[in-house]
């Protein structure tokens, strides 16, 4: 009885191990079924999803114009003070004074990519970019100014 | 605290103390276990916490009701969506609004996908902890596919932050339904591989069966919830007991097991994965049309009072308790995290076991340490 049980246990054990090995063997002979991607070798073909949150950016059109009015809604919406909006007074052609964006400072190192600023912006001035290789040697490089040099507010955005 | 623990137990002749951790023990997080041993037998285990305390509760007191949600993704990072959902539901309770049907159904689908991916990572790391490296890669194959769904619709793989009080942040991606169905099909086919690789493996069975017995009474008195408690026959599924989002619309079984040991905790989770697939299948073709967000005021203010919402995360019951004094940020927030209570039972389970069993017990309780420390 003891011997029979012993042999049965050994038989079951070996069988269960072989069952597991069968799967490994199956994939060894079916390399097409393997889904591993070899980053960074696949950089050329690697495509991120269009909603992927990589970093906050401000799109400009060909005339170097953006849509940011400097209303600071994004600065208030940000949970950890990543965005600093610096505004300036501008005198319009009709003589009226108007608040305009001077510098949009974005601390990428602090950003949690939570999307709150994007949904808070009333004029869709900022979007998430799909970039993801952000490592740099100097932390200072992660402090970015999003509005381009000499850019101004797009016509018709209030 | 530390002094207290040392006085608590003096080592006898032939006994010694070892420290497990606080380095990162594979996927669980930074936990430090102080173990008193006699040979290989465990006399006493003392968990030391606080290595990744980030003060999320205190931080939330200075954030608005819209903004405090994002931080909860970092508590139980394997179930970020469900944590977000708990907070959103709690704020909605305070505002006395309900998310539109579309948002509720999408939330439920995403929550179940989260549960699937979390259980898959748990399955992978359990294998890894017990010396089986291969399962890890098979589980990550499916988990990756689920994270792709998350990535496409929510914009992030782990810390989604896709919910706002009142609904979703954006509508679902046009590919959402198609991709989810594909992934479900793949997962259902591959459950068989999971069983062949690990469940039926004789070494794995010997290492988990009759190890770490947690009886029903202990589970109840330690406040253990989730699959860990259900493996001791304690019915505690919040999705059944207090349905939220769209759980009242679907039919599913609460998985119970009377085995009480590590192997039944394992089996409960394996069966729960199949139930999650079942729930998603019922909902994926029936996402109602309409708004994805209930309109809320720009600045959300909750009325004076306190609001409590509980949800079922992959690891147990998460409670969000908000005390409001009528201002635009909470007066006090308290999270009742499932992992903290589940960890409290670990010393009880490990007593008298061998040191090798401690790993089996720890991994089948399925701890995520950042959720304990918060
Ligand atoms: S994504 Fe979040 S953390 Fe980053 S700038 Fe926007 S609001 Fe701030
Ligand atoms: S980015 Fe949008 S929200 Fe922020 S200051 Fe500019 S217009 Fe206002």
PDB file of N, CA and C in Angstrom, chain B residues 31-127:
ATOM      1  N   UNK B  31       8.607  46.452   2.997  1.00  0.00           N
ATOM      2  CA  UNK B  31       8.120  45.981   4.290  1.00  0.00           C
ATOM      3  C   UNK B  31       9.289  45.402   5.071  1.00  0.00           C
ATOM      4  N   UNK B  32       9.280  45.648   6.368  1.00  0.00           N
ATOM      5  CA  UNK B  32      10.343  45.150   7.224  1.00  0.00           C
ATOM      6  C   UNK B  32       9.720  44.190   8.237  1.00  0.00           C
ATOM      7  N   UNK B  33      10.101  42.927   8.161  1.00  0.00           N
ATOM      8  CA  UNK B  33       9.583  41.953   9.109  1.00  0.00           C
ATOM      9  C   UNK B  33      10.702  41.532  10.046  1.00  0.00           C
ATOM     10  N   UNK B  34      10.446  41.660  11.324  1.00  0.00           N
ATOM     11  CA  UNK B  34      11.410  41.189  12.307  1.00  0.00           C
ATOM     12  C   UNK B  34      10.917  39.822  12.772  1.00  0.00           C
ATOM     13  N   UNK B  35      11.751  38.814  12.598  1.00  0.00           N
ATOM     14  CA  UNK B  35      11.290  37.455  12.840  1.00  0.00           C
ATOM     15  C   UNK B  35      12.128  36.809  13.937  1.00  0.00           C
ATOM     16  N   UNK B  36      11.472  36.302  14.966  1.00  0.00           N
ATOM     17  CA  UNK B  36      12.128  35.539  16.023  1.00  0.00           C
ATOM     18  C   UNK B  36      12.061  34.068  15.645  1.00  0.00           C
ATOM     19  N   UNK B  37      13.213  33.414  15.656  1.00  0.00           N
ATOM     20  CA  UNK B  37      13.249  32.037  15.183  1.00  0.00           C
ATOM     21  C   UNK B  37      13.830  31.103  16.231  1.00  0.00           C
ATOM     22  N   UNK B  38      13.344  29.873  16.190  1.00  0.00           N
ATOM     23  CA  UNK B  38      13.997  28.798  16.917  1.00  0.00           C
ATOM     24  C   UNK B  38      14.334  27.743  15.874  1.00  0.00           C
ATOM     25  N   UNK B  39      15.576  27.703  15.452  1.00  0.00           N
ATOM     26  CA  UNK B  39      15.898  26.868  14.299  1.00  0.00           C
ATOM     27  C   UNK B  39      15.197  27.454  13.090  1.00  0.00           C
ATOM     28  N   UNK B  40      14.324  26.666  12.472  1.00  0.00           N
ATOM     29  CA  UNK B  40      13.581  27.189  11.334  1.00  0.00           C
ATOM     30  C   UNK B  40      12.158  27.577  11.698  1.00  0.00           C
ATOM     31  N   UNK B  41      11.793  27.336  12.943  1.00  0.00           N
ATOM     32  CA  UNK B  41      10.409  27.576  13.334  1.00  0.00           C
ATOM     33  C   UNK B  41      10.219  29.022  13.792  1.00  0.00           C
ATOM     34  N   UNK B  42       9.151  29.631  13.303  1.00  0.00           N
ATOM     35  CA  UNK B  42       8.890  31.019  13.660  1.00  0.00           C
ATOM     36  C   UNK B  42       8.194  31.087  15.004  1.00  0.00           C
ATOM     37  N   UNK B  43       8.750  31.910  15.892  1.00  0.00           N
ATOM     38  CA  UNK B  43       8.117  32.097  17.194  1.00  0.00           C
ATOM     39  C   UNK B  43       7.229  33.328  17.146  1.00  0.00           C
ATOM     40  N   UNK B  44       7.733  34.350  16.464  1.00  0.00           N
ATOM     41  CA  UNK B  44       7.022  35.616  16.501  1.00  0.00           C
ATOM     42  C   UNK B  44       7.432  36.439  15.287  1.00  0.00           C
ATOM     43  N   UNK B  45       6.489  37.167  14.713  1.00  0.00           N
ATOM     44  CA  UNK B  45       6.786  38.079  13.600  1.00  0.00           C
ATOM     45  C   UNK B  45       6.297  39.459  13.984  1.00  0.00           C
ATOM     46  N   UNK B  46       7.130  40.444  13.718  1.00  0.00           N
ATOM     47  CA  UNK B  46       6.723  41.814  14.020  1.00  0.00           C
ATOM     48  C   UNK B  46       6.925  42.686  12.782  1.00  0.00           C
ATOM     49  N   UNK B  47       5.867  43.131  12.128  1.00  0.00           N
ATOM     50  CA  UNK B  47       6.051  44.022  10.972  1.00  0.00           C
ATOM     51  C   UNK B  47       6.396  45.440  11.421  1.00  0.00           C
ATOM     52  N   UNK B  48       7.348  46.042  10.744  1.00  0.00           N
ATOM     53  CA  UNK B  48       7.666  47.455  10.985  1.00  0.00           C
ATOM     54  C   UNK B  48       7.238  48.241   9.759  1.00  0.00           C
ATOM     55  N   UNK B  49       6.498  49.303   9.971  1.00  0.00           N
ATOM     56  CA  UNK B  49       5.924  50.042   8.847  1.00  0.00           C
ATOM     57  C   UNK B  49       6.534  51.426   8.727  1.00  0.00           C
ATOM     58  N   UNK B  50       6.093  52.119   7.702  1.00  0.00           N
ATOM     59  CA  UNK B  50       6.389  53.537   7.608  1.00  0.00           C
ATOM     60  C   UNK B  50       7.504  53.902   6.658  1.00  0.00           C
ATOM     61  N   UNK B  51       8.053  52.944   5.939  1.00  0.00           N
ATOM     62  CA  UNK B  51       9.173  53.273   5.056  1.00  0.00           C
ATOM     63  C   UNK B  51       8.738  54.090   3.838  1.00  0.00           C
ATOM     64  N   UNK B  52       7.472  53.966   3.425  1.00  0.00           N
ATOM     65  CA  UNK B  52       7.041  54.792   2.294  1.00  0.00           C
ATOM     66  C   UNK B  52       5.833  55.625   2.685  1.00  0.00           C
ATOM     67  N   UNK B  53       5.871  56.168   3.875  1.00  0.00           N
ATOM     68  CA  UNK B  53       4.770  57.034   4.290  1.00  0.00           C
ATOM     69  C   UNK B  53       4.869  58.359   3.556  1.00  0.00           C
ATOM     70  N   UNK B  54       3.784  58.761   2.881  1.00  0.00           N
ATOM     71  CA  UNK B  54       3.825  60.018   2.128  1.00  0.00           C
ATOM     72  C   UNK B  54       2.776  60.998   2.609  1.00  0.00           C
ATOM     73  N   UNK B  55       2.085  60.626   3.671  1.00  0.00           N
ATOM     74  CA  UNK B  55       1.129  61.553   4.276  1.00  0.00           C
ATOM     75  C   UNK B  55       0.031  61.961   3.307  1.00  0.00           C
ATOM     76  N   UNK B  56      -0.517  60.983   2.633  1.00  0.00           N
ATOM     77  CA  UNK B  56      -1.545  61.299   1.630  1.00  0.00           C
ATOM     78  C   UNK B  56      -2.808  61.859   2.289  1.00  0.00           C
ATOM     79  N   UNK B  57      -3.135  61.342   3.477  1.00  0.00           N
ATOM     80  CA  UNK B  57      -4.353  61.822   4.135  1.00  0.00           C
ATOM     81  C   UNK B  57      -4.220  63.300   4.512  1.00  0.00           C
ATOM     82  N   UNK B  58      -3.070  63.653   5.074  1.00  0.00           N
ATOM     83  CA  UNK B  58      -2.862  65.038   5.504  1.00  0.00           C
ATOM     84  C   UNK B  58      -2.800  65.958   4.285  1.00  0.00           C
ATOM     85  N   UNK B  59      -2.123  65.472   3.242  1.00  0.00           N
ATOM     86  CA  UNK B  59      -1.978  66.258   2.017  1.00  0.00           C
ATOM     87  C   UNK B  59      -3.343  66.609   1.432  1.00  0.00           C
ATOM     88  N   UNK B  60      -4.263  65.635   1.509  1.00  0.00           N
ATOM     89  CA  UNK B  60      -5.574  65.842   0.912  1.00  0.00           C
ATOM     90  C   UNK B  60      -6.330  66.994   1.569  1.00  0.00           C
ATOM     91  N   UNK B  61      -5.972  67.296   2.830  1.00  0.00           N
ATOM     92  CA  UNK B  61      -6.701  68.350   3.524  1.00  0.00           C
ATOM     93  C   UNK B  61      -6.439  69.726   2.923  1.00  0.00           C
ATOM     94  N   UNK B  62      -5.366  69.846   2.173  1.00  0.00           N
ATOM     95  CA  UNK B  62      -5.093  71.150   1.573  1.00  0.00           C
ATOM     96  C   UNK B  62      -5.451  71.169   0.089  1.00  0.00           C
ATOM     97  N   UNK B  63      -6.030  70.093  -0.412  1.00  0.00           N
ATOM     98  CA  UNK B  63      -6.381  70.044  -1.834  1.00  0.00           C
ATOM     99  C   UNK B  63      -7.896  70.151  -1.997  1.00  0.00           C
ATOM    100  N   UNK B  64      -8.303  70.575  -3.190  1.00  0.00           N
ATOM    101  CA  UNK B  64      -9.739  70.689  -3.428  1.00  0.00           C
ATOM    102  C   UNK B  64     -10.334  69.305  -3.660  1.00  0.00           C
ATOM    103  N   UNK B  65     -11.662  69.234  -3.668  1.00  0.00           N
ATOM    104  CA  UNK B  65     -12.330  67.937  -3.825  1.00  0.00           C
ATOM    105  C   UNK B  65     -12.083  67.326  -5.196  1.00  0.00           C
ATOM    106  N   UNK B  66     -11.726  68.134  -6.172  1.00  0.00           N
ATOM    107  CA  UNK B  66     -11.374  67.596  -7.471  1.00  0.00           C
ATOM    108  C   UNK B  66      -9.955  67.013  -7.452  1.00  0.00           C
ATOM    109  N   UNK B  67      -9.103  67.685  -6.710  1.00  0.00           N
ATOM    110  CA  UNK B  67      -7.674  67.381  -6.818  1.00  0.00           C
ATOM    111  C   UNK B  67      -7.171  66.280  -5.904  1.00  0.00           C
ATOM    112  N   UNK B  68      -7.890  66.019  -4.793  1.00  0.00           N
ATOM    113  CA  UNK B  68      -7.299  65.051  -3.852  1.00  0.00           C
ATOM    114  C   UNK B  68      -7.340  63.637  -4.418  1.00  0.00           C
ATOM    115  N   UNK B  69      -8.151  63.434  -5.448  1.00  0.00           N
ATOM    116  CA  UNK B  69      -8.319  62.087  -5.984  1.00  0.00           C
ATOM    117  C   UNK B  69      -7.023  61.538  -6.569  1.00  0.00           C
ATOM    118  N   UNK B  70      -6.245  62.393  -7.226  1.00  0.00           N
ATOM    119  CA  UNK B  70      -5.065  61.883  -7.945  1.00  0.00           C
ATOM    120  C   UNK B  70      -4.078  61.200  -7.010  1.00  0.00           C
ATOM    121  N   UNK B  71      -4.007  61.679  -5.768  1.00  0.00           N
ATOM    122  CA  UNK B  71      -3.002  61.119  -4.849  1.00  0.00           C
ATOM    123  C   UNK B  71      -3.329  59.679  -4.470  1.00  0.00           C
ATOM    124  N   UNK B  72      -4.613  59.325  -4.504  1.00  0.00           N
ATOM    125  CA  UNK B  72      -4.982  57.976  -4.077  1.00  0.00           C
ATOM    126  C   UNK B  72      -4.529  56.918  -5.068  1.00  0.00           C
ATOM    127  N   UNK B  73      -4.178  57.334  -6.279  1.00  0.00           N
ATOM    128  CA  UNK B  73      -3.616  56.359  -7.217  1.00  0.00           C
ATOM    129  C   UNK B  73      -2.325  55.779  -6.673  1.00  0.00           C
ATOM    130  N   UNK B  74      -1.672  56.528  -5.811  1.00  0.00           N
ATOM    131  CA  UNK B  74      -0.374  56.098  -5.298  1.00  0.00           C
ATOM    132  C   UNK B  74      -0.500  55.292  -4.012  1.00  0.00           C
ATOM    133  N   UNK B  75      -1.713  55.078  -3.551  1.00  0.00           N
ATOM    134  CA  UNK B  75      -1.860  54.225  -2.362  1.00  0.00           C
ATOM    135  C   UNK B  75      -1.709  52.767  -2.751  1.00  0.00           C
ATOM    136  N   UNK B  76      -2.768  52.212  -3.305  1.00  0.00           N
ATOM    137  CA  UNK B  76      -2.677  50.849  -3.804  1.00  0.00           C
ATOM    138  C   UNK B  76      -2.481  50.973  -5.308  1.00  0.00           C
ATOM    139  N   UNK B  77      -1.212  51.034  -5.705  1.00  0.00           N
ATOM    140  CA  UNK B  77      -0.960  51.396  -7.105  1.00  0.00           C
ATOM    141  C   UNK B  77      -1.370  50.305  -8.077  1.00  0.00           C
ATOM    142  N   UNK B  78      -1.690  49.112  -7.566  1.00  0.00           N
ATOM    143  CA  UNK B  78      -2.163  48.079  -8.493  1.00  0.00           C
ATOM    144  C   UNK B  78      -3.658  48.189  -8.716  1.00  0.00           C
ATOM    145  N   UNK B  79      -4.323  49.002  -7.934  1.00  0.00           N
ATOM    146  CA  UNK B  79      -5.758  49.168  -8.109  1.00  0.00           C
ATOM    147  C   UNK B  79      -6.093  50.652  -8.095  1.00  0.00           C
ATOM    148  N   UNK B  80      -5.284  51.436  -8.817  1.00  0.00           N
ATOM    149  CA  UNK B  80      -5.423  52.887  -8.773  1.00  0.00           C
ATOM    150  C   UNK B  80      -6.829  53.326  -9.162  1.00  0.00           C
ATOM    151  N   UNK B  81      -7.368  52.691 -10.184  1.00  0.00           N
ATOM    152  CA  UNK B  81      -8.684  53.122 -10.650  1.00  0.00           C
ATOM    153  C   UNK B  81      -9.740  52.946  -9.563  1.00  0.00           C
ATOM    154  N   UNK B  82      -9.646  51.839  -8.825  1.00  0.00           N
ATOM    155  CA  UNK B  82     -10.674  51.574  -7.806  1.00  0.00           C
ATOM    156  C   UNK B  82     -10.540  52.556  -6.647  1.00  0.00           C
ATOM    157  N   UNK B  83      -9.305  52.916  -6.304  1.00  0.00           N
ATOM    158  CA  UNK B  83      -9.120  53.945  -5.272  1.00  0.00           C
ATOM    159  C   UNK B  83      -9.751  55.262  -5.720  1.00  0.00           C
ATOM    160  N   UNK B  84      -9.492  55.636  -6.977  1.00  0.00           N
ATOM    161  CA  UNK B  84     -10.069  56.873  -7.508  1.00  0.00           C
ATOM    162  C   UNK B  84     -11.590  56.817  -7.450  1.00  0.00           C
ATOM    163  N   UNK B  85     -12.106  55.633  -7.791  1.00  0.00           N
ATOM    164  CA  UNK B  85     -13.557  55.468  -7.827  1.00  0.00           C
ATOM    165  C   UNK B  85     -14.149  55.680  -6.432  1.00  0.00           C
ATOM    166  N   UNK B  86     -13.481  55.143  -5.420  1.00  0.00           N
ATOM    167  CA  UNK B  86     -13.984  55.286  -4.052  1.00  0.00           C
ATOM    168  C   UNK B  86     -14.086  56.761  -3.677  1.00  0.00           C
ATOM    169  N   UNK B  87     -13.044  57.527  -4.026  1.00  0.00           N
ATOM    170  CA  UNK B  87     -13.047  58.955  -3.685  1.00  0.00           C
ATOM    171  C   UNK B  87     -14.131  59.692  -4.452  1.00  0.00           C
ATOM    172  N   UNK B  88     -14.225  59.404  -5.759  1.00  0.00           N
ATOM    173  CA  UNK B  88     -15.233  60.081  -6.573  1.00  0.00           C
ATOM    174  C   UNK B  88     -16.623  59.779  -6.034  1.00  0.00           C
ATOM    175  N   UNK B  89     -16.857  58.532  -5.662  1.00  0.00           N
ATOM    176  CA  UNK B  89     -18.174  58.157  -5.142  1.00  0.00           C
ATOM    177  C   UNK B  89     -18.468  58.861  -3.819  1.00  0.00           C
ATOM    178  N   UNK B  90     -17.419  58.995  -2.980  1.00  0.00           N
ATOM    179  CA  UNK B  90     -17.627  59.659  -1.698  1.00  0.00           C
ATOM    180  C   UNK B  90     -18.002  61.121  -1.899  1.00  0.00           C
ATOM    181  N   UNK B  91     -17.315  61.792  -2.831  1.00  0.00           N
ATOM    182  CA  UNK B  91     -17.641  63.201  -3.088  1.00  0.00           C
ATOM    183  C   UNK B  91     -19.040  63.303  -3.695  1.00  0.00           C
ATOM    184  N   UNK B  92     -19.373  62.375  -4.588  1.00  0.00           N
ATOM    185  CA  UNK B  92     -20.714  62.394  -5.181  1.00  0.00           C
ATOM    186  C   UNK B  92     -21.784  62.202  -4.105  1.00  0.00           C
ATOM    187  N   UNK B  93     -21.481  61.372  -3.128  1.00  0.00           N
ATOM    188  CA  UNK B  93     -22.424  61.157  -2.033  1.00  0.00           C
ATOM    189  C   UNK B  93     -22.663  62.464  -1.295  1.00  0.00           C
ATOM    190  N   UNK B  94     -21.578  63.205  -1.064  1.00  0.00           N
ATOM    191  CA  UNK B  94     -21.708  64.479  -0.379  1.00  0.00           C
ATOM    192  C   UNK B  94     -22.500  65.486  -1.183  1.00  0.00           C
ATOM    193  N   UNK B  95     -22.288  65.476  -2.506  1.00  0.00           N
ATOM    194  CA  UNK B  95     -22.986  66.424  -3.373  1.00  0.00           C
ATOM    195  C   UNK B  95     -24.412  65.971  -3.658  1.00  0.00           C
ATOM    196  N   UNK B  96     -24.729  64.739  -3.271  1.00  0.00           N
ATOM    197  CA  UNK B  96     -26.028  64.131  -3.565  1.00  0.00           C
ATOM    198  C   UNK B  96     -26.333  64.112  -5.058  1.00  0.00           C
ATOM    199  N   UNK B  97     -25.313  63.747  -5.837  1.00  0.00           N
ATOM    200  CA  UNK B  97     -25.535  63.531  -7.267  1.00  0.00           C
ATOM    201  C   UNK B  97     -25.101  62.106  -7.566  1.00  0.00           C
ATOM    202  N   UNK B  98     -25.456  61.655  -8.749  1.00  0.00           N
ATOM    203  CA  UNK B  98     -25.032  60.334  -9.161  1.00  0.00           C
ATOM    204  C   UNK B  98     -24.453  60.469 -10.561  1.00  0.00           C
ATOM    205  N   UNK B  99     -23.404  59.710 -10.828  1.00  0.00           N
ATOM    206  CA  UNK B  99     -22.822  59.750 -12.163  1.00  0.00           C
ATOM    207  C   UNK B  99     -23.834  59.189 -13.156  1.00  0.00           C
ATOM    208  N   UNK B 100     -23.819  59.676 -14.410  1.00  0.00           N
ATOM    209  CA  UNK B 100     -24.748  59.159 -15.417  1.00  0.00           C
ATOM    210  C   UNK B 100     -24.499  57.671 -15.676  1.00  0.00           C
ATOM    211  N   UNK B 101     -25.515  56.958 -16.196  1.00  0.00           N
ATOM    212  CA  UNK B 101     -25.374  55.509 -16.396  1.00  0.00           C
ATOM    213  C   UNK B 101     -24.147  55.121 -17.201  1.00  0.00           C
ATOM    214  N   UNK B 102     -23.840  55.905 -18.238  1.00  0.00           N
ATOM    215  CA  UNK B 102     -22.669  55.574 -19.058  1.00  0.00           C
ATOM    216  C   UNK B 102     -21.398  55.559 -18.216  1.00  0.00           C
ATOM    217  N   UNK B 103     -21.259  56.598 -17.401  1.00  0.00           N
ATOM    218  CA  UNK B 103     -20.059  56.679 -16.562  1.00  0.00           C
ATOM    219  C   UNK B 103     -20.012  55.528 -15.576  1.00  0.00           C
ATOM    220  N   UNK B 104     -21.189  55.168 -15.027  1.00  0.00           N
ATOM    221  CA  UNK B 104     -21.195  54.096 -14.022  1.00  0.00           C
ATOM    222  C   UNK B 104     -20.757  52.775 -14.631  1.00  0.00           C
ATOM    223  N   UNK B 105     -21.255  52.507 -15.851  1.00  0.00           N
ATOM    224  CA  UNK B 105     -20.904  51.240 -16.495  1.00  0.00           C
ATOM    225  C   UNK B 105     -19.417  51.221 -16.860  1.00  0.00           C
ATOM    226  N   UNK B 106     -18.929  52.328 -17.405  1.00  0.00           N
ATOM    227  CA  UNK B 106     -17.508  52.368 -17.789  1.00  0.00           C
ATOM    228  C   UNK B 106     -16.624  52.231 -16.559  1.00  0.00           C
ATOM    229  N   UNK B 107     -17.029  52.891 -15.464  1.00  0.00           N
ATOM    230  CA  UNK B 107     -16.272  52.752 -14.222  1.00  0.00           C
ATOM    231  C   UNK B 107     -16.180  51.294 -13.800  1.00  0.00           C
ATOM    232  N   UNK B 108     -17.313  50.597 -13.897  1.00  0.00           N
ATOM    233  CA  UNK B 108     -17.323  49.199 -13.469  1.00  0.00           C
ATOM    234  C   UNK B 108     -16.423  48.348 -14.353  1.00  0.00           C
ATOM    235  N   UNK B 109     -16.485  48.590 -15.665  1.00  0.00           N
ATOM    236  CA  UNK B 109     -15.636  47.804 -16.570  1.00  0.00           C
ATOM    237  C   UNK B 109     -14.167  48.052 -16.239  1.00  0.00           C
ATOM    238  N   UNK B 110     -13.824  49.333 -16.074  1.00  0.00           N
ATOM    239  CA  UNK B 110     -12.424  49.655 -15.777  1.00  0.00           C
ATOM    240  C   UNK B 110     -12.009  49.064 -14.429  1.00  0.00           C
ATOM    241  N   UNK B 111     -12.932  49.069 -13.470  1.00  0.00           N
ATOM    242  CA  UNK B 111     -12.608  48.516 -12.155  1.00  0.00           C
ATOM    243  C   UNK B 111     -12.336  47.023 -12.257  1.00  0.00           C
ATOM    244  N   UNK B 112     -13.138  46.337 -13.057  1.00  0.00           N
ATOM    245  CA  UNK B 112     -12.926  44.890 -13.170  1.00  0.00           C
ATOM    246  C   UNK B 112     -11.656  44.584 -13.956  1.00  0.00           C
ATOM    247  N   UNK B 113     -11.351  45.424 -14.946  1.00  0.00           N
ATOM    248  CA  UNK B 113     -10.075  45.249 -15.657  1.00  0.00           C
ATOM    249  C   UNK B 113      -8.921  45.447 -14.686  1.00  0.00           C
ATOM    250  N   UNK B 114      -9.074  46.444 -13.806  1.00  0.00           N
ATOM    251  CA  UNK B 114      -8.048  46.674 -12.794  1.00  0.00           C
ATOM    252  C   UNK B 114      -7.887  45.455 -11.906  1.00  0.00           C
ATOM    253  N   UNK B 115      -9.039  44.878 -11.509  1.00  0.00           N
ATOM    254  CA  UNK B 115      -8.983  43.703 -10.636  1.00  0.00           C
ATOM    255  C   UNK B 115      -8.260  42.561 -11.343  1.00  0.00           C
ATOM    256  N   UNK B 116      -8.578  42.384 -12.625  1.00  0.00           N
ATOM    257  CA  UNK B 116      -7.908  41.333 -13.395  1.00  0.00           C
ATOM    258  C   UNK B 116      -6.401  41.557 -13.421  1.00  0.00           C
ATOM    259  N   UNK B 117      -6.007  42.791 -13.746  1.00  0.00           N
ATOM    260  CA  UNK B 117      -4.572  43.039 -13.882  1.00  0.00           C
ATOM    261  C   UNK B 117      -3.880  42.919 -12.536  1.00  0.00           C
ATOM    262  N   UNK B 118      -4.566  43.330 -11.480  1.00  0.00           N
ATOM    263  CA  UNK B 118      -3.965  43.218 -10.151  1.00  0.00           C
ATOM    264  C   UNK B 118      -3.806  41.760  -9.744  1.00  0.00           C
ATOM    265  N   UNK B 119      -4.842  40.963  -9.996  1.00  0.00           N
ATOM    266  CA  UNK B 119      -4.743  39.539  -9.651  1.00  0.00           C
ATOM    267  C   UNK B 119      -3.675  38.857 -10.498  1.00  0.00           C
ATOM    268  N   UNK B 120      -3.521  39.326 -11.729  1.00  0.00           N
ATOM    269  CA  UNK B 120      -2.485  38.718 -12.568  1.00  0.00           C
ATOM    270  C   UNK B 120      -1.108  39.024 -12.017  1.00  0.00           C
ATOM    271  N   UNK B 121      -0.914  40.260 -11.571  1.00  0.00           N
ATOM    272  CA  UNK B 121       0.390  40.580 -10.994  1.00  0.00           C
ATOM    273  C   UNK B 121       0.610  39.794  -9.709  1.00  0.00           C
ATOM    274  N   UNK B 122      -0.476  39.624  -8.942  1.00  0.00           N
ATOM    275  CA  UNK B 122      -0.352  38.833  -7.720  1.00  0.00           C
ATOM    276  C   UNK B 122       0.014  37.389  -8.068  1.00  0.00           C
ATOM    277  N   UNK B 123      -0.639  36.862  -9.096  1.00  0.00           N
ATOM    278  CA  UNK B 123      -0.357  35.479  -9.497  1.00  0.00           C
ATOM    279  C   UNK B 123       1.105  35.343  -9.914  1.00  0.00           C
ATOM    280  N   UNK B 124       1.562  36.317 -10.679  1.00  0.00           N
ATOM    281  CA  UNK B 124       2.940  36.311 -11.135  1.00  0.00           C
ATOM    282  C   UNK B 124       3.895  36.345  -9.959  1.00  0.00           C
ATOM    283  N   UNK B 125       3.632  37.233  -9.001  1.00  0.00           N
ATOM    284  CA  UNK B 125       4.605  37.405  -7.924  1.00  0.00           C
ATOM    285  C   UNK B 125       4.514  36.265  -6.920  1.00  0.00           C
ATOM    286  N   UNK B 126       3.339  35.644  -6.800  1.00  0.00           N
ATOM    287  CA  UNK B 126       3.247  34.477  -5.926  1.00  0.00           C
ATOM    288  C   UNK B 126       4.136  33.368  -6.451  1.00  0.00           C
ATOM    289  N   UNK B 127       4.059  33.151  -7.758  1.00  0.00           N
ATOM    290  CA  UNK B 127       4.927  32.159  -8.364  1.00  0.00           C
ATOM    291  C   UNK B 127       6.389  32.491  -8.113  1.00  0.00           C
TER     292      UNK B 127
END
